Amino acid sequence: MTDKKAPEKEEVVKTNFIHQQIDADLAEGKNGNRVHTRFPPEPNGYLHIGHAKSICLNFGTAEKYNGLYNLRFDDTNPSKEETEYVESIKEDVRWLGFDWGDREFFASDYFDKLYDFAVELIQNGLAYVDDQTPEEISAQRGTPTRPGTESPFRTRSVEENLDLFARMKAGEFQDGEKVLRAKVDMASPNMHMRDPIMYRIMHVHHHRTGDKWCIYPMYDYAHGQSDFWEGITHSICTLEFEVHRPLYDWFVDHLKDAEYRPRQIEFARLNLSYTVMSKRKLLELVKDNHVNGWDDPRMPTISGLRRRGYTPTSIRNFADRIGVTKTNGMIDVGLLEHSVREDLNKSAQRVMGVLNPLKVVITNFPEGEVDMVDAINNHEDESAGTRKVPFTRELYIERDDFMEEPPRKFFRLAPGREVRLRYAYFVTCQEVVKDENGEIVELRCTYDPDSRGGKSPDGRKVKATLHWVSATEAVEAEVRLYDRLFNDMDPQGHKEVDFKEFMNADSLQILPKCYVEPFVKDAKALDHFQFERLGYFNVDKDTTAEKLVFNRTVALRDSWAKANKK
Ligand code: ATP
Ligand code: MG
C-alpha cells in the first residue's frame, strides 16, 4: 500500500549556485539548450534522506528547466548489489513524486561499450594491464605531496596488453591477479589521476548480466561515460566527487565522438544530527538486528520515514528548505520533524486517542446510552467537516491528566475539580477508586447535561480541556512511540568509539493497549491522523483485521527543543 497523495507543486527548488550555472550555460546556448540530469544510486542498500536531497536536487532541477531526468543504477560492483535494492529504490523515488518515464538505465547497460572503449584506450597506449597485487599498487600511489611510483608493467606493449585484457575477460585469471589501469600520470598532484584502476577481475554473478562478465569496470571508469552516453548536461553530485572530476573529463576527452561534455557540479551532502547516514552503517544496523529492517520507522531511510508517517511533500519541502551549499555542515533533525508537522497540520484528520488509559465512570449518565457529539475534523481546513464521537457512561482519559494531589500549576482533573471533555461535557471528579495496592483504577465523575458540546451553561469557566474516548465504543490499538535512534549529535563523528555505542536504548516504546475513537476503525496502512494533544500518528503496515497498529510520526511540539531550553 502506498500513499497516493501527490506532493504539492509549490516552487520546489529555489535558485542556487547550481541553477545560476545552468542559467549561464543556457545563456551561452550550450548543449542545444537542453537540461538533462540523472540520479545515480548504487543498488547496495535502501535510499536515505540524504539521497532524497540529491533526488530532489537532480530531478527538481530538471523539472524547473522543463528538462529530462534519468534514473541510473550504478551497478558496477556485483558483490554487494541486489535486485531487492533496485526495486526499493524505484519505489522510493516514485513515492517522492518523480516519474523518470522510460529513462531507466543501468551502468551494466554499458558494459560492452565500456569494454570496447577500454580496448581503444589500450590501442592508443592509454591503458595497461598490471600484474601487481592491489596492496602493491596502493603502496606505489604515493601521497598528495609525494609522487607515485610507476608500475613495472606500465611499459607493456600494446599487443601484450590487448592479449592480456582479452584473457582477463575470458576468465583465464583469478580474482585480484590482474587489473587494467589507465595510463595517466603517476606524478599528478591529484591522486585520482595516478593511473587509476579501470577494471578488476571478479568471478561474481551479476544481478543483470549474469555470468557474462568476470571483469567489472570501476565506478570512476564507468560514471563519466555513462553520463556522456545518456546525454546528461548537468551531473549534480556531492563534494567528494570534485577531485574525481578531472578523471571523468580525461576519459570523456578520449572518446572519439566527444562533441560535448557533461558538466559536473558538486554540492555538500546532507548530514543530520542524531542520525547515521552511511549505507554501510545502516546495513550493519539491519543485518545485526539493531533495528527491525530497512523500513524500521526509526531509520533515516526513505522507506523508514514513509512507514513512520512522513509524506512526500514534507520531504520535498525539507530538501527545498535546507537548500544547497558548497560546505559540509550539519542540519538539525528538528527541521525534518518540523517539515512533517507543518504538512500534516494542514491535512491530517483529527481524532481522539488515549495512550495510557484511566477509566472514568459518569455516574449520572444512563447506562447503555450513546450520545453522539460533534467533533471538528481539521481546524486548519473547514472543508474537512465534522464527525460524530460517541460519549458513554464509561470513558477513558489519559492517566497523567489526573492527579490526586495536584501541585499549584496543575489545572487538569483532580478530586472535586471540574474540567471540559473536548466536544462533550463538563465533568467533575467526585471519587477516586483504588485497588488493594493503592493504585488508582477508576474515577467516578458527574457530568453537567447542560454543557453539551463542551459549552459552559452559565458562563462558569474550567481551566482544562481533556481528550477522551468511550470505553465501550472505542477501538483498541497498539501504539508505537519513537525517540531518536542515537543519543549523540554526531554518532559517526567519534573516531575512537563505534557509532553503535551511542544507540538510544529507549528509542522504541510499545503501548499494547491504547484506545482510539471508532472513526479509525477502517483506516488503512499509512493513513495519517492527529491524535489531539498527542501528535501525528499513522497506521502501521503491521495492522491486521484483529489488531490496529499506530506509529507516532512526531509529537505536536518539539519536546527536545523544550528540553534543551531548560
Ligand atoms: P553512502 O555514502 O551513504 O554509502 P553513497 O553516496 O555511496 O552512499 P550512492 O548510491 O552512490 O550512495 O549515492 C547516489 C547519489 O546520492 C550520489 O550521487 C551521492 O552523491 C548522493 N548522496 C549520497 N549520500 C548523500 C547525502 N547524504 N546527501 C546528499 N546526497 C547524497
Ligand atoms: Mg557511492
Tab-separated table of C-alpha atoms in Angstrom, residues 112-131 153-169 173 178-184 196-200 213 215 221 225 250-251 254-256:
chain	number	residue	atom	x	y	z
A	112	ASP	CA	30.036	-3.796	-23.805
A	113	LYS	CA	30.653	-0.190	-24.760
A	114	LEU	CA	32.914	0.309	-21.786
A	115	TYR	CA	34.887	-2.787	-22.738
A	116	ASP	CA	35.284	-1.605	-26.323
A	117	PHE	CA	36.401	1.809	-25.142
A	118	ALA	CA	38.959	0.197	-22.825
A	119	VAL	CA	40.342	-1.731	-25.798
A	120	GLU	CA	40.571	1.545	-27.698
A	121	LEU	CA	42.469	3.182	-24.849
A	122	ILE	CA	44.896	0.230	-24.822
A	123	GLN	CA	45.369	0.568	-28.586
A	124	ASN	CA	46.193	4.234	-28.100
A	125	GLY	CA	48.729	3.433	-25.405
A	126	LEU	CA	46.490	4.912	-22.694
A	127	ALA	CA	45.769	1.815	-20.631
A	128	TYR	CA	47.759	-1.208	-19.460
A	129	VAL	CA	47.376	-4.479	-17.619
A	130	ASP	CA	49.096	-4.518	-14.238
A	131	ASP	CA	50.019	-7.845	-12.600
A	153	PHE	CA	54.151	-3.212	-16.092
A	154	ARG	CA	53.404	0.321	-17.288
A	155	THR	CA	55.553	-0.061	-20.402
A	156	ARG	CA	53.974	-3.273	-21.656
A	157	SER	CA	53.424	-3.329	-25.408
A	158	VAL	CA	50.002	-2.620	-26.854
A	159	GLU	CA	49.852	-6.171	-28.226
A	160	GLU	CA	50.612	-7.758	-24.888
A	161	ASN	CA	48.046	-5.532	-23.138
A	162	LEU	CA	45.381	-6.384	-25.706
A	163	ASP	CA	46.089	-10.067	-25.324
A	164	LEU	CA	46.084	-9.981	-21.510
A	165	PHE	CA	42.932	-7.882	-21.311
A	166	ALA	CA	41.098	-10.267	-23.651
A	167	ARG	CA	42.222	-13.158	-21.473
A	168	MET	CA	41.094	-11.339	-18.323
A	169	LYS	CA	37.671	-11.106	-19.926
A	173	PHE	CA	42.839	-15.370	-14.334
A	178	LYS	CA	45.480	-8.572	-12.746
A	179	VAL	CA	43.850	-5.196	-13.238
A	180	LEU	CA	43.535	-2.801	-16.131
A	181	ARG	CA	44.799	0.698	-15.353
A	182	ALA	CA	44.543	3.985	-17.192
A	183	LYS	CA	47.933	5.421	-18.122
A	184	VAL	CA	47.540	8.986	-16.927
A	196	PRO	CA	43.571	4.628	-11.653
A	197	ILE	CA	42.216	1.115	-11.926
A	198	MET	CA	39.622	0.741	-14.692
A	199	TYR	CA	38.810	-2.968	-14.425
A	200	ARG	CA	39.166	-5.643	-11.790
A	213	TRP	CA	31.439	-10.997	-17.226
A	215	ILE	CA	35.790	-8.380	-15.124
A	221	TYR	CA	35.714	4.494	-15.159
A	225	GLN	CA	30.979	7.864	-19.929
A	250	TRP	CA	40.038	12.698	-19.068
A	251	PHE	CA	38.082	9.612	-20.116
A	254	HIS	CA	39.401	10.332	-25.233
A	255	LEU	CA	36.039	9.218	-26.562
A	256	LYS	CA	36.110	9.589	-30.359
